[in-house]
Amino acid sequence: MDNDALRTMSWRERIYVIIFFTNTPAGKLFDTTLLFFIFASLVVVMLDSVAIYNDQYGGVLDGLEWLFTGVFLIEYLVRIYCHPEPRKYVVSFYGAIDVLSVVPAFIALLYPDAEYLLVVRAIRMLRVFRVLKLTQYLSQANFLLVALRGSKQKIVVFLLSVTTLVLIYGTLMYVIEGPSNGFTSIPMSIYWAVVTITTVGFGDIVPHTPLGKAVATLVMITGYSIIAVPTGIFTAELATAMRADSLQHRCPSCEKLSHEPNASFCSRCGTQLFKRKALHDEDAQIAHDPQTD
Amino acid sequence: MDNDALRTMSWRERIYVIIFFTNTPAGKLFDTTLLFFIFASLVVVMLDSVAIYNDQYGGVLDGLEWLFTGVFLIEYLVRIYCHPEPRKYVVSFYGAIDVLSVVPAFIALLYPDAEYLLVVRAIRMLRVFRVLKLTQYLSQANFLLVALRGSKQKIVVFLLSVTTLVLIYGTLMYVIEGPSNGFTSIPMSIYWAVVTITTVGFGDIVPHTPLGKAVATLVMITGYSIIAVPTGIFTAELATAMRADSLQHRCPSCEKLSHEPNASFCSRCGTQLFKRKALHDEDAQIAHDPQTD
Amino acid sequence: MDNDALRTMSWRERIYVIIFFTNTPAGKLFDTTLLFFIFASLVVVMLDSVAIYNDQYGGVLDGLEWLFTGVFLIEYLVRIYCHPEPRKYVVSFYGAIDVLSVVPAFIALLYPDAEYLLVVRAIRMLRVFRVLKLTQYLSQANFLLVALRGSKQKIVVFLLSVTTLVLIYGTLMYVIEGPSNGFTSIPMSIYWAVVTITTVGFGDIVPHTPLGKAVATLVMITGYSIIAVPTGIFTAELATAMRADSLQHRCPSCEKLSHEPNASFCSRCGTQLFKRKALHDEDAQIAHDPQTD
Amino acid sequence: MDNDALRTMSWRERIYVIIFFTNTPAGKLFDTTLLFFIFASLVVVMLDSVAIYNDQYGGVLDGLEWLFTGVFLIEYLVRIYCHPEPRKYVVSFYGAIDVLSVVPAFIALLYPDAEYLLVVRAIRMLRVFRVLKLTQYLSQANFLLVALRGSKQKIVVFLLSVTTLVLIYGTLMYVIEGPSNGFTSIPMSIYWAVVTITTVGFGDIVPHTPLGKAVATLVMITGYSIIAVPTGIFTAELATAMRADSLQHRCPSCEKLSHEPNASFCSRCGTQLFKRKALHDEDAQIAHDPQTD
């Protein structure tokens, strides 16, 4: 869509196309500017939390923060104004994120800590995919989502098994090591079991008794081995999603679109997918012949 | 199964159907309530181990614990009473877990630490799959089990190789670093080697000599690389299990065993996989009905 | 092979069959006993390194160690005596491990630390596969070896790239953090980079400057992402090795044994692998019927 | 190419062939010697950073460093001299690395710390692939690159999602734990979140409040689970790349693209893949000869 197409629209329509889509030069510029503002506001929130910057530039940072909040507030109101169905936008996921990017600044007037909730603006950063070649990234993200959705139930089974393991290992370590060795309670021991089974290993709590170390060894080897499970699940699902994508050849009879990579016949209606016809037009050969390159 | 079907049974049969199955509204309610009790009892055991809660609410927590133990005891007795073959239930895996959820409370009267054995109740939490769409999760869990069973021997080969590595690395570090650097004995050094090779890295024991650090580097890179092995094994087996699942139906013509899940025709030779005969013996459908089990 | 077959042999042959093979009852007993001795000797070496056990039972442990060394020495000499080609055995991998299981005990008379070299006995533990169903495990181990051999070159490329990364990251951190923050030299910084990139994270050396933390973040994300590389390499190779194994169907024309899983025609000579004949001899179906087994 | 072929060239051509290629005995010797010098110079830079070696052998190490720098400078000048298109070499990736291996030594005369930039020489170590069987390793490295390129977009999607997660988790922990528990600022908390989500777990900053530990548990399980994503992406892509590689030759009949590496006939339709015609144009063989490049 180019600028000419925009000119035939009403102002409200034009703004709608510019700020909700990226297929106009103005829309691209808008999204890029917005991304810059989001990024800058995140940097300001972060710097504001660092003691030395807060002391020295506290006023400037606060000013910038209110500036960004103002910009996002205006943006939000404009979005409501120009959207054909404002209600739909307001209750949508993006609408919720957009309002959450503004509200905490006002809550912070009462409860200063609420200021940091502004970090939800980070989620808006994901708009970056709108500026990059959109569809390409979305189709790739889609693969990941298909694989995640396909593995959801297996992941639930896995996570529940891990939870049970962690509860049992944690309690065991509490009984073995006891409060004198840092395992002050069962929840604390479960925290240790999670730290250990995920191979994070902070080292703030460590076993001291020989038996505790033996159990810890078991926990570590468990964690080291079962990481194979989520990885295996996701990899297998992703490979399936990608393979399912591979042989895109519309069946001449029933129009089924995707087939097993090696299929010779449509698996729905039995029609032969590839008639030997190519044998008679040998010029097809030459296309990939290395000598002619 | 609805409540009408229940009314035609004896009381004992009704209770059996309600507490051992989930396909009645009453059964679902029973299982949900039971899950809540199990979860609540786990929370109580955990809070009881936290010093401040124990000091303040020790009496209440103890009371609740005895309440839950009572509930589980009654449940256990009812299960024995209503089961058609009580002995079979008592010696089954679930029967064992159910009794282990009650007994530690009584042992704790003599040895207070036994109280924490009540955490085996966590295993009962896995009943949650009964309340969720049962069969769907079980079939997914089944994939994981098939993959684990398929990889069992490869995993044994892997674990034994890792054990050997860990023994040798551990002893080597003991000789190099020695007791003065925290490697106080070979078992301690082996514990360090496990901590390091599994990439947990607590940091409670670390090498101090240059040579020790060089060997540690080797151990870490070993651990980082060989994690590929269990992951690869499990992924390959899972992919195989999922592929094999697609449709296990031997093609009558070419004997190709697995097909796309919805295939009507063999994708290798085009032979029709299911002659329409199944239409005429509709009773084949009923075979997997849970009530008949 | 049963005991009758043994009786027809000379004593030397009999001993050879018993101690080098596991297909006789006596051979199985020999290997199981040997495994027990190896395991026990490892335990003794380990306990001997623990201060409290060494103080209390030092004499007993030393005695046991010499006992085991004696047993292994006799075993080694008997192996040489009964082997048809002793020289071949002595220079073989197993021969070398067997002699290394004995020699350190004598060296330890001069240099006490050499005692711990006895841990090479751990390698002998791998004989356990001889006692378990041998061939089954070996074929599984073989898959792993095929996959490792297939991925060797990719792994070398990967490890050299990681080495380069680690050298550069390590030097960078040395320049940024400097000796005052624990990064006392480039080798020390490289050690830190390895600890970090492999996600071990001991925490004995950590960055203190903001810039150092930023670089550390990069190192960690690098390590977290590139673990995908060895895992991917090994998984892909293992899947290939396992898939290559799958369609074992001797080509009726050229006798090629393994084919692509979905192949309809031999990929070497073009002969059709599965003639539709099976349609006409339906008894072929019955071969795999579970009832007839 | 043997030494006879070299004798027919001019001196400049001879040097060019020797130092830019490895297919002459002299070229192999040159590359091996160069690798040794690069390795030695890296060791010298490293030792120079260790306090005790610097104190004792500072002069010798400095001397060696200047010697290596001299050698590399001469090598660089000779490369420019003998290359047919010197400009092309100078601006190439290798030309840039070669000059960066020399320049820091001179900058170090003004800013001593610049000396450590000499570690970029590590990149030159990758020349080792030239000495090993070159093409074999390059083709394997190529697989990895194809897989990385194929997964680029998925990896970007993944990394941006992780960045968002880390920002949000980090800020959350800052609000929960606060400066008194070591989470002194949002950037510091984000650093902690990266340390935790990548399962590195230094342990220099750890949560102290119960709520903080609960969130940390979430972060760890997130990190432990999502490592499956890059691994899955890369594995699936690599498997695809390796499968695609088997034999990229479009079947003239059914257009099946990939075949078993040694296939003569399409495994889908039995069509002969290579008509014997290639036998008659033997010059096709020569195409990939390195000398003609």
PDB file of N, CA and C in Angstrom, chain C residues 4 16 29 72 78 84 89 98 103 105 108 111 118 128 148 151 158 179 190 192 197 207 219-220 231-232 251 263:
ATOM      1  N   ASP C   4      29.136 -79.661  29.508  1.00  0.00           N
ATOM      2  CA  ASP C   4      29.564 -80.865  28.785  1.00  0.00           C
ATOM      3  C   ASP C   4      30.624 -80.530  27.742  1.00  0.00           C
ATOM      4  N   TYR C  16      40.579 -70.896  29.626  1.00  0.00           N
ATOM      5  CA  TYR C  16      40.460 -69.830  28.625  1.00  0.00           C
ATOM      6  C   TYR C  16      38.998 -69.508  28.356  1.00  0.00           C
ATOM      7  N   LEU C  29      29.783 -67.099  36.413  1.00  0.00           N
ATOM      8  CA  LEU C  29      30.141 -67.024  37.823  1.00  0.00           C
ATOM      9  C   LEU C  29      31.466 -66.296  37.993  1.00  0.00           C
ATOM     10  N   PHE C  72      44.040 -59.794  41.584  1.00  0.00           N
ATOM     11  CA  PHE C  72      44.100 -59.295  40.208  1.00  0.00           C
ATOM     12  C   PHE C  72      45.405 -59.688  39.524  1.00  0.00           C
ATOM     13  N   VAL C  78      47.086 -65.719  35.059  1.00  0.00           N
ATOM     14  CA  VAL C  78      46.306 -66.832  34.510  1.00  0.00           C
ATOM     15  C   VAL C  78      45.816 -66.490  33.103  1.00  0.00           C
ATOM     16  N   PRO C  84      45.485 -68.265  23.970  1.00  0.00           N
ATOM     17  CA  PRO C  84      46.204 -68.923  22.871  1.00  0.00           C
ATOM     18  C   PRO C  84      47.348 -68.055  22.339  1.00  0.00           C
ATOM     19  N   TYR C  89      47.071 -60.622  23.767  1.00  0.00           N
ATOM     20  CA  TYR C  89      46.286 -60.181  24.924  1.00  0.00           C
ATOM     21  C   TYR C  89      46.998 -59.052  25.668  1.00  0.00           C
ATOM     22  N   ASP C  98      44.156 -54.272  32.486  1.00  0.00           N
ATOM     23  CA  ASP C  98      44.354 -55.291  33.520  1.00  0.00           C
ATOM     24  C   ASP C  98      45.678 -55.106  34.245  1.00  0.00           C
ATOM     25  N   VAL C 103      49.721 -52.651  38.801  1.00  0.00           N
ATOM     26  CA  VAL C 103      51.015 -51.970  38.936  1.00  0.00           C
ATOM     27  C   VAL C 103      51.022 -50.849  39.982  1.00  0.00           C
ATOM     28  N   ALA C 105      49.736 -50.376  42.746  1.00  0.00           N
ATOM     29  CA  ALA C 105      49.903 -50.813  44.135  1.00  0.00           C
ATOM     30  C   ALA C 105      51.371 -50.951  44.496  1.00  0.00           C
ATOM     31  N   ALA C 108      53.097 -47.576  44.593  1.00  0.00           N
ATOM     32  CA  ALA C 108      52.708 -46.858  45.815  1.00  0.00           C
ATOM     33  C   ALA C 108      53.649 -47.141  46.979  1.00  0.00           C
ATOM     34  N   TYR C 111      55.990 -44.192  45.978  1.00  0.00           N
ATOM     35  CA  TYR C 111      55.255 -42.917  45.989  1.00  0.00           C
ATOM     36  C   TYR C 111      53.818 -43.179  46.441  1.00  0.00           C
ATOM     37  N   LEU C 118      44.955 -46.667  41.273  1.00  0.00           N
ATOM     38  CA  LEU C 118      44.203 -47.924  41.244  1.00  0.00           C
ATOM     39  C   LEU C 118      42.769 -47.693  40.790  1.00  0.00           C
ATOM     40  N   VAL C 128      30.786 -55.142  33.219  1.00  0.00           N
ATOM     41  CA  VAL C 128      29.443 -55.493  33.655  1.00  0.00           C
ATOM     42  C   VAL C 128      28.552 -55.820  32.448  1.00  0.00           C
ATOM     43  N   LEU C 148      28.520 -41.057  17.374  1.00  0.00           N
ATOM     44  CA  LEU C 148      29.668 -40.236  17.787  1.00  0.00           C
ATOM     45  C   LEU C 148      30.684 -40.137  16.656  1.00  0.00           C
ATOM     46  N   SER C 151      29.524 -37.818  14.042  1.00  0.00           N
ATOM     47  CA  SER C 151      29.500 -36.399  14.400  1.00  0.00           C
ATOM     48  C   SER C 151      30.893 -35.875  14.744  1.00  0.00           C
ATOM     49  N   PHE C 158      32.995 -27.585  16.159  1.00  0.00           N
ATOM     50  CA  PHE C 158      32.309 -26.918  17.256  1.00  0.00           C
ATOM     51  C   PHE C 158      33.264 -26.594  18.395  1.00  0.00           C
ATOM     52  N   PRO C 179      42.869  -7.757  37.673  1.00  0.00           N
ATOM     53  CA  PRO C 179      43.255  -8.580  38.819  1.00  0.00           C
ATOM     54  C   PRO C 179      42.525  -8.210  40.105  1.00  0.00           C
ATOM     55  N   ILE C 190      40.157 -17.211  31.408  1.00  0.00           N
ATOM     56  CA  ILE C 190      39.682 -18.246  30.477  1.00  0.00           C
ATOM     57  C   ILE C 190      38.978 -19.350  31.260  1.00  0.00           C
ATOM     58  N   TRP C 192      37.380 -18.870  34.004  1.00  0.00           N
ATOM     59  CA  TRP C 192      36.073 -18.293  34.312  1.00  0.00           C
ATOM     60  C   TRP C 192      35.145 -18.399  33.095  1.00  0.00           C
ATOM     61  N   ILE C 197      30.501 -20.354  30.245  1.00  0.00           N
ATOM     62  CA  ILE C 197      29.908 -20.750  28.961  1.00  0.00           C
ATOM     63  C   ILE C 197      29.315 -22.157  29.036  1.00  0.00           C
ATOM     64  N   PRO C 207      32.045 -11.325  37.883  1.00  0.00           N
ATOM     65  CA  PRO C 207      32.314  -9.950  37.461  1.00  0.00           C
ATOM     66  C   PRO C 207      31.764  -8.962  38.486  1.00  0.00           C
ATOM     67  N   VAL C 219      28.246 -13.886  27.497  1.00  0.00           N
ATOM     68  CA  VAL C 219      28.881 -15.207  27.586  1.00  0.00           C
ATOM     69  C   VAL C 219      27.831 -16.248  27.971  1.00  0.00           C
ATOM     70  N   MET C 220      26.991 -15.905  28.954  1.00  0.00           N
ATOM     71  CA  MET C 220      25.997 -16.869  29.433  1.00  0.00           C
ATOM     72  C   MET C 220      24.976 -17.205  28.345  1.00  0.00           C
ATOM     73  N   THR C 231      24.199 -30.961  20.939  1.00  0.00           N
ATOM     74  CA  THR C 231      22.996 -31.765  21.102  1.00  0.00           C
ATOM     75  C   THR C 231      22.353 -32.034  19.741  1.00  0.00           C
ATOM     76  N   GLY C 232      22.248 -30.976  18.943  1.00  0.00           N
ATOM     77  CA  GLY C 232      21.655 -31.127  17.612  1.00  0.00           C
ATOM     78  C   GLY C 232      22.459 -32.085  16.751  1.00  0.00           C
ATOM     79  N   CYS C 251      17.237 -56.921  -0.887  1.00  0.00           N
ATOM     80  CA  CYS C 251      16.743 -56.755  -2.264  1.00  0.00           C
ATOM     81  C   CYS C 251      16.829 -58.101  -2.973  1.00  0.00           C
ATOM     82  N   ALA C 263      11.157 -46.751   1.102  1.00  0.00           N
ATOM     83  CA  ALA C 263      11.508 -47.138  -0.260  1.00  0.00           C
ATOM     84  C   ALA C 263      10.564 -48.212  -0.812  1.00  0.00           C
TER      85      ALA C 263
END
